[in-house]
Amino acid sequence: MKDKISTTVREIVPSVIREMSLRAMAYDSVISLGIGEPDFDTPAEICREALQDALAGHTHYTPSRGDEELVEALLEYIKKNRKIELSHAQLTVTHGGMGGLIAGLRAILDPGEEVILIEPHFPSYRAQVIFAGGTPVLAATSFQDRFVVRPERVARAISPRTKAIIINSPNNPTGCVIPGDVLDELARIAVQNDLMVISDEVYDRLIFEGPGESIFTRPGMAERTMVVNSFSKAFAMTGWRIGYCYGPEWLINEVMKVATYFTSCPSNVGQRAALAALRTDREQFERMAQEFKDRCTFAYDRLREMPGVKVHPPSGSFYLFPNLEKVTDDTTQFALGLLDREQIVVIPGDAFGPSGKPCIRISCTVERDLLGKALDRIERFLDSYGERSS
Ligand code: PLP
């Protein structure tokens, strides 16, 4: 009966991240550094507010754009935090960041049009471009460049069929933050070639140095950029499934049309929780961001002392992406062995694109004691592997 499934869907393989987590269920003292979600629960006051709102009747469909109070609060939040002033018609609430990405891609792509993905990249981009009828085209980065994209590589990937570029800063899986001058150059390329940009900024509150910059603010970009953001990572709200996106009104209208036909509206009670998150004391989220930074620094300091491991200091997100080329040329086998022998989950780097092949992704999403234990076990496993002679 498998032939009843569309070829497009059949050809997309399940996510390696989920696969690793499923495998891990067979073991009993696993420490997972595999999944990209904050280990913090959503603060209780946010849950209470959402519950009260549900009891008060926020249990119906909301307008397609989103709960009116949430839309207003988001416009204020973006003005204050990103210094971007938007009209009401330029923003819509979505079903997580994922909802914005897929609706945005579906809204802009005609069959066969190409979307440039800077790799290593969040694996869902590839599947989403394909599901939206497009063709992903990769622009590689390298460990030597700290995974900062060279704009000329993006320029070289452009063809007459290119419709858009997806950029992601801070990046999942590398933690790379794209510097301002590179954003300037990417913007120039997008304008010159009349391309759309989808800027995935879901980790924007997890930048370790300086303020986060957005390509949206570059000359000529407000009319061709859709910013995707989410409550998942910054507010420890992955399970509520609330995100938002903004861009030019003509685009957001179509994104809303797609999202409405697909899902009607995001969860009402989830949106009330998001509203509560925007109204609550910001300090707790700043503490959370600081904790991710401290854990990443701690893990970086440990990893760089391990034989055969090369790693860059973290710039944002909660990921580290150490390079193990001196240890193995097969990081998938390495990750499987590490799970089997030491019960640690990490994600092999080629799950995120060919440039990630020598690397593994480590999510610093367990508390520090546990992270320390996980790193001890990684070190022990590395010792048993030995350094490859090169
Ligand atoms: N974008 C990136 C880069 C991510 O890493 C994720 C989740 O891991 C998402 C988007 C989707 O986040 P959500 O749909 O939970 O908002």
PDB file of N, CA, C and O and ligand atoms in Angstrom, residues 17 36-37 94-101 121-125 168-173 200-203 228-233 237-239 241-244 318-319 361, ligand 1:
ATOM      1  N   ILE A  17      16.860  13.508  14.231  1.00  0.00           N
ATOM      2  CA  ILE A  17      16.774  13.929  15.632  1.00  0.00           C
ATOM      3  C   ILE A  17      15.733  13.076  16.363  1.00  0.00           C
ATOM      4  O   ILE A  17      15.973  12.543  17.444  1.00  0.00           O
ATOM      5  N   GLY A  36      16.353  19.777  20.592  1.00  0.00           N
ATOM      6  CA  GLY A  36      16.548  21.228  20.689  1.00  0.00           C
ATOM      7  C   GLY A  36      15.404  21.929  21.386  1.00  0.00           C
ATOM      8  O   GLY A  36      14.693  22.698  20.747  1.00  0.00           O
ATOM      9  N   GLU A  37      15.227  21.634  22.664  1.00  0.00           N
ATOM     10  CA  GLU A  37      14.207  22.414  23.374  1.00  0.00           C
ATOM     11  C   GLU A  37      14.654  22.708  24.795  1.00  0.00           C
ATOM     12  O   GLU A  37      15.328  21.890  25.424  1.00  0.00           O
ATOM     13  N   THR A  94       1.214  32.414  14.371  1.00  0.00           N
ATOM     14  CA  THR A  94       1.252  31.143  13.627  1.00  0.00           C
ATOM     15  C   THR A  94       1.358  29.957  14.586  1.00  0.00           C
ATOM     16  O   THR A  94       1.617  30.130  15.785  1.00  0.00           O
ATOM     17  N   HIS A  95       1.188  28.776  14.020  1.00  0.00           N
ATOM     18  CA  HIS A  95       1.314  27.536  14.795  1.00  0.00           C
ATOM     19  C   HIS A  95       2.811  27.247  14.971  1.00  0.00           C
ATOM     20  O   HIS A  95       3.415  26.506  14.199  1.00  0.00           O
ATOM     21  N   GLY A  96       3.418  27.873  15.959  1.00  0.00           N
ATOM     22  CA  GLY A  96       4.867  27.769  16.164  1.00  0.00           C
ATOM     23  C   GLY A  96       5.614  28.466  15.034  1.00  0.00           C
ATOM     24  O   GLY A  96       5.008  28.964  14.067  1.00  0.00           O
ATOM     25  N   GLY A  97       6.944  28.475  15.163  1.00  0.00           N
ATOM     26  CA  GLY A  97       7.762  28.991  14.070  1.00  0.00           C
ATOM     27  C   GLY A  97       7.542  28.141  12.822  1.00  0.00           C
ATOM     28  O   GLY A  97       7.538  28.640  11.687  1.00  0.00           O
ATOM     29  N   MET A  98       7.336  26.842  13.028  1.00  0.00           N
ATOM     30  CA  MET A  98       7.101  25.919  11.907  1.00  0.00           C
ATOM     31  C   MET A  98       5.914  26.345  11.065  1.00  0.00           C
ATOM     32  O   MET A  98       5.953  26.238   9.834  1.00  0.00           O
ATOM     33  N   GLY A  99       4.857  26.802  11.740  1.00  0.00           N
ATOM     34  CA  GLY A  99       3.656  27.220  11.013  1.00  0.00           C
ATOM     35  C   GLY A  99       3.946  28.397  10.101  1.00  0.00           C
ATOM     36  O   GLY A  99       3.445  28.474   8.968  1.00  0.00           O
ATOM     37  N   GLY A 100       4.788  29.327  10.578  1.00  0.00           N
ATOM     38  CA  GLY A 100       5.155  30.489   9.761  1.00  0.00           C
ATOM     39  C   GLY A 100       6.013  30.068   8.583  1.00  0.00           C
ATOM     40  O   GLY A 100       5.840  30.549   7.459  1.00  0.00           O
ATOM     41  N   LEU A 101       6.962  29.160   8.834  1.00  0.00           N
ATOM     42  CA  LEU A 101       7.866  28.724   7.761  1.00  0.00           C
ATOM     43  C   LEU A 101       7.094  28.050   6.632  1.00  0.00           C
ATOM     44  O   LEU A 101       7.232  28.417   5.466  1.00  0.00           O
ATOM     45  N   HIS A 121      21.903  23.343   8.257  1.00  0.00           N
ATOM     46  CA  HIS A 121      20.637  24.051   8.525  1.00  0.00           C
ATOM     47  C   HIS A 121      19.671  23.173   9.296  1.00  0.00           C
ATOM     48  O   HIS A 121      19.820  21.945   9.332  1.00  0.00           O
ATOM     49  N   PHE A 122      18.677  23.823   9.864  1.00  0.00           N
ATOM     50  CA  PHE A 122      17.581  23.142  10.558  1.00  0.00           C
ATOM     51  C   PHE A 122      16.917  22.196   9.537  1.00  0.00           C
ATOM     52  O   PHE A 122      16.453  22.659   8.487  1.00  0.00           O
ATOM     53  N   PRO A 123      16.887  20.883   9.809  1.00  0.00           N
ATOM     54  CA  PRO A 123      16.477  19.920   8.778  1.00  0.00           C
ATOM     55  C   PRO A 123      15.071  20.152   8.212  1.00  0.00           C
ATOM     56  O   PRO A 123      14.813  19.827   7.058  1.00  0.00           O
ATOM     57  N   SER A 124      14.174  20.728   8.997  1.00  0.00           N
ATOM     58  CA  SER A 124      12.801  20.908   8.494  1.00  0.00           C
ATOM     59  C   SER A 124      12.748  21.804   7.254  1.00  0.00           C
ATOM     60  O   SER A 124      11.816  21.694   6.459  1.00  0.00           O
ATOM     61  N   TYR A 125      13.737  22.692   7.085  1.00  0.00           N
ATOM     62  CA  TYR A 125      13.688  23.594   5.912  1.00  0.00           C
ATOM     63  C   TYR A 125      13.579  22.786   4.620  1.00  0.00           C
ATOM     64  O   TYR A 125      12.807  23.111   3.731  1.00  0.00           O
ATOM     65  N   ASN A 168      19.210  31.822   9.036  1.00  0.00           N
ATOM     66  CA  ASN A 168      18.864  31.452  10.413  1.00  0.00           C
ATOM     67  C   ASN A 168      19.998  31.883  11.342  1.00  0.00           C
ATOM     68  O   ASN A 168      21.086  31.327  11.281  1.00  0.00           O
ATOM     69  N   SER A 169      19.715  32.896  12.139  1.00  0.00           N
ATOM     70  CA  SER A 169      20.736  33.408  13.056  1.00  0.00           C
ATOM     71  C   SER A 169      20.073  33.828  14.360  1.00  0.00           C
ATOM     72  O   SER A 169      19.106  34.586  14.321  1.00  0.00           O
ATOM     73  N   PRO A 170      20.567  33.328  15.515  1.00  0.00           N
ATOM     74  CA  PRO A 170      21.543  32.282  15.718  1.00  0.00           C
ATOM     75  C   PRO A 170      21.092  30.971  15.062  1.00  0.00           C
ATOM     76  O   PRO A 170      19.899  30.706  14.977  1.00  0.00           O
ATOM     77  N   ASN A 171      22.096  30.199  14.675  1.00  0.00           N
ATOM     78  CA  ASN A 171      21.825  29.031  13.838  1.00  0.00           C
ATOM     79  C   ASN A 171      21.658  27.746  14.654  1.00  0.00           C
ATOM     80  O   ASN A 171      22.395  27.494  15.594  1.00  0.00           O
ATOM     81  N   ASN A 172      20.688  26.979  14.246  1.00  0.00           N
ATOM     82  CA  ASN A 172      20.579  25.590  14.653  1.00  0.00           C
ATOM     83  C   ASN A 172      21.096  24.785  13.455  1.00  0.00           C
ATOM     84  O   ASN A 172      20.518  24.933  12.371  1.00  0.00           O
ATOM     85  N   PRO A 173      22.179  24.057  13.540  1.00  0.00           N
ATOM     86  CA  PRO A 173      22.816  23.457  14.715  1.00  0.00           C
ATOM     87  C   PRO A 173      24.132  24.104  15.164  1.00  0.00           C
ATOM     88  O   PRO A 173      24.705  23.665  16.144  1.00  0.00           O
ATOM     89  N   ASP A 200      14.810  33.307   9.832  1.00  0.00           N
ATOM     90  CA  ASP A 200      14.345  32.528  10.986  1.00  0.00           C
ATOM     91  C   ASP A 200      15.116  33.010  12.210  1.00  0.00           C
ATOM     92  O   ASP A 200      16.315  32.754  12.342  1.00  0.00           O
ATOM     93  N   GLU A 201      14.399  33.696  13.097  1.00  0.00           N
ATOM     94  CA  GLU A 201      15.057  34.332  14.243  1.00  0.00           C
ATOM     95  C   GLU A 201      14.567  33.737  15.562  1.00  0.00           C
ATOM     96  O   GLU A 201      14.508  34.423  16.585  1.00  0.00           O
ATOM     97  N   VAL A 202      14.225  32.435  15.547  1.00  0.00           N
ATOM     98  CA  VAL A 202      13.611  31.862  16.751  1.00  0.00           C
ATOM     99  C   VAL A 202      14.556  31.819  17.959  1.00  0.00           C
ATOM    100  O   VAL A 202      14.101  31.692  19.082  1.00  0.00           O
ATOM    101  N   TYR A 203      15.864  31.943  17.703  1.00  0.00           N
ATOM    102  CA  TYR A 203      16.811  31.966  18.842  1.00  0.00           C
ATOM    103  C   TYR A 203      17.291  33.392  19.141  1.00  0.00           C
ATOM    104  O   TYR A 203      18.343  33.575  19.751  1.00  0.00           O
ATOM    105  N   VAL A 228      10.532  35.038  10.798  1.00  0.00           N
ATOM    106  CA  VAL A 228       9.816  33.982  11.534  1.00  0.00           C
ATOM    107  C   VAL A 228      10.345  33.979  12.952  1.00  0.00           C
ATOM    108  O   VAL A 228      11.557  33.987  13.162  1.00  0.00           O
ATOM    109  N   ASN A 229       9.431  33.978  13.912  1.00  0.00           N
ATOM    110  CA  ASN A 229       9.851  33.912  15.303  1.00  0.00           C
ATOM    111  C   ASN A 229       8.861  33.051  16.082  1.00  0.00           C
ATOM    112  O   ASN A 229       7.851  32.612  15.520  1.00  0.00           O
ATOM    113  N   SER A 230       9.164  32.864  17.356  1.00  0.00           N
ATOM    114  CA  SER A 230       8.398  31.856  18.094  1.00  0.00           C
ATOM    115  C   SER A 230       8.552  32.058  19.594  1.00  0.00           C
ATOM    116  O   SER A 230       9.550  32.613  20.048  1.00  0.00           O
ATOM    117  N   PHE A 231       7.585  31.566  20.331  1.00  0.00           N
ATOM    118  CA  PHE A 231       7.686  31.584  21.796  1.00  0.00           C
ATOM    119  C   PHE A 231       8.425  30.356  22.325  1.00  0.00           C
ATOM    120  O   PHE A 231       8.745  30.282  23.506  1.00  0.00           O
ATOM    121  N   SER A 232       8.688  29.388  21.435  1.00  0.00           N
ATOM    122  CA  SER A 232       9.181  28.078  21.892  1.00  0.00           C
ATOM    123  C   SER A 232      10.475  28.152  22.683  1.00  0.00           C
ATOM    124  O   SER A 232      10.555  27.654  23.804  1.00  0.00           O
ATOM    125  N   LYS A 233      11.500  28.770  22.078  1.00  0.00           N
ATOM    126  CA  LYS A 233      12.835  28.697  22.684  1.00  0.00           C
ATOM    127  C   LYS A 233      13.029  29.811  23.709  1.00  0.00           C
ATOM    128  O   LYS A 233      13.550  29.582  24.781  1.00  0.00           O
ATOM    129  N   MET A 237       8.420  27.520  25.782  1.00  0.00           N
ATOM    130  CA  MET A 237       7.010  27.243  25.495  1.00  0.00           C
ATOM    131  C   MET A 237       6.836  26.359  24.261  1.00  0.00           C
ATOM    132  O   MET A 237       5.891  26.536  23.500  1.00  0.00           O
ATOM    133  N   THR A 238       7.731  25.384  24.094  1.00  0.00           N
ATOM    134  CA  THR A 238       7.668  24.566  22.867  1.00  0.00           C
ATOM    135  C   THR A 238       6.308  23.886  22.660  1.00  0.00           C
ATOM    136  O   THR A 238       5.819  23.806  21.544  1.00  0.00           O
ATOM    137  N   GLY A 239       5.728  23.403  23.761  1.00  0.00           N
ATOM    138  CA  GLY A 239       4.500  22.613  23.618  1.00  0.00           C
ATOM    139  C   GLY A 239       3.236  23.431  23.373  1.00  0.00           C
ATOM    140  O   GLY A 239       2.195  22.870  23.023  1.00  0.00           O
ATOM    141  N   ARG A 241       2.953  25.686  21.071  1.00  0.00           N
ATOM    142  CA  ARG A 241       2.924  25.810  19.617  1.00  0.00           C
ATOM    143  C   ARG A 241       2.479  27.191  19.139  1.00  0.00           C
ATOM    144  O   ARG A 241       1.571  27.302  18.295  1.00  0.00           O
ATOM    145  N   ILE A 242       3.128  28.223  19.651  1.00  0.00           N
ATOM    146  CA  ILE A 242       2.776  29.574  19.195  1.00  0.00           C
ATOM    147  C   ILE A 242       4.022  30.269  18.645  1.00  0.00           C
ATOM    148  O   ILE A 242       5.052  30.364  19.314  1.00  0.00           O
ATOM    149  N   GLY A 243       3.887  30.758  17.429  1.00  0.00           N
ATOM    150  CA  GLY A 243       4.930  31.558  16.799  1.00  0.00           C
ATOM    151  C   GLY A 243       4.285  32.764  16.143  1.00  0.00           C
ATOM    152  O   GLY A 243       3.073  33.009  16.291  1.00  0.00           O
ATOM    153  N   TYR A 244       5.068  33.516  15.424  1.00  0.00           N
ATOM    154  CA  TYR A 244       4.520  34.662  14.695  1.00  0.00           C
ATOM    155  C   TYR A 244       5.458  34.991  13.555  1.00  0.00           C
ATOM    156  O   TYR A 244       6.636  34.591  13.560  1.00  0.00           O
ATOM    157  N   PHE A 318      21.521  27.271  22.013  1.00  0.00           N
ATOM    158  CA  PHE A 318      22.035  26.434  23.108  1.00  0.00           C
ATOM    159  C   PHE A 318      22.771  25.221  22.559  1.00  0.00           C
ATOM    160  O   PHE A 318      22.846  24.182  23.194  1.00  0.00           O
ATOM    161  N   TYR A 319      23.303  25.386  21.328  1.00  0.00           N
ATOM    162  CA  TYR A 319      23.986  24.269  20.678  1.00  0.00           C
ATOM    163  C   TYR A 319      25.491  24.498  20.591  1.00  0.00           C
ATOM    164  O   TYR A 319      25.942  25.628  20.424  1.00  0.00           O
ATOM    165  N   ARG A 361      26.097  17.525  16.927  1.00  0.00           N
ATOM    166  CA  ARG A 361      25.407  18.622  17.620  1.00  0.00           C
ATOM    167  C   ARG A 361      25.119  18.203  19.059  1.00  0.00           C
ATOM    168  O   ARG A 361      24.570  17.149  19.314  1.00  0.00           O
TER     169      ARG A 361
HETATM  170  N1  PLP B   1      13.524  27.253  13.415  1.00  0.00           N
HETATM  171  C1  PLP B   1      14.593  26.667  13.990  1.00  0.00           C
HETATM  172  C2  PLP B   1      15.955  27.077  13.551  1.00  0.00           C
HETATM  173  C3  PLP B   1      14.430  25.687  14.988  1.00  0.00           C
HETATM  174  O1  PLP B   1      15.508  25.133  15.546  1.00  0.00           O
HETATM  175  C4  PLP B   1      13.113  25.324  15.365  1.00  0.00           C
HETATM  176  C5  PLP B   1      12.890  24.263  16.351  1.00  0.00           C
HETATM  177  O2  PLP B   1      13.760  23.505  16.712  1.00  0.00           O
HETATM  178  C6  PLP B   1      12.040  25.978  14.742  1.00  0.00           C
HETATM  179  C7  PLP B   1      12.276  26.927  13.777  1.00  0.00           C
HETATM  180  C8  PLP B   1      10.629  25.650  15.066  1.00  0.00           C
HETATM  181  O3  PLP B   1      10.245  26.063  16.312  1.00  0.00           O
HETATM  182  P1  PLP B   1       8.742  26.077  16.798  1.00  0.00           P
HETATM  183  O4  PLP B   1       7.868  25.561  15.712  1.00  0.00           O
HETATM  184  O5  PLP B   1       8.695  25.219  18.025  1.00  0.00           O
HETATM  185  O6  PLP B   1       8.452  27.485  17.097  1.00  0.00           O
END
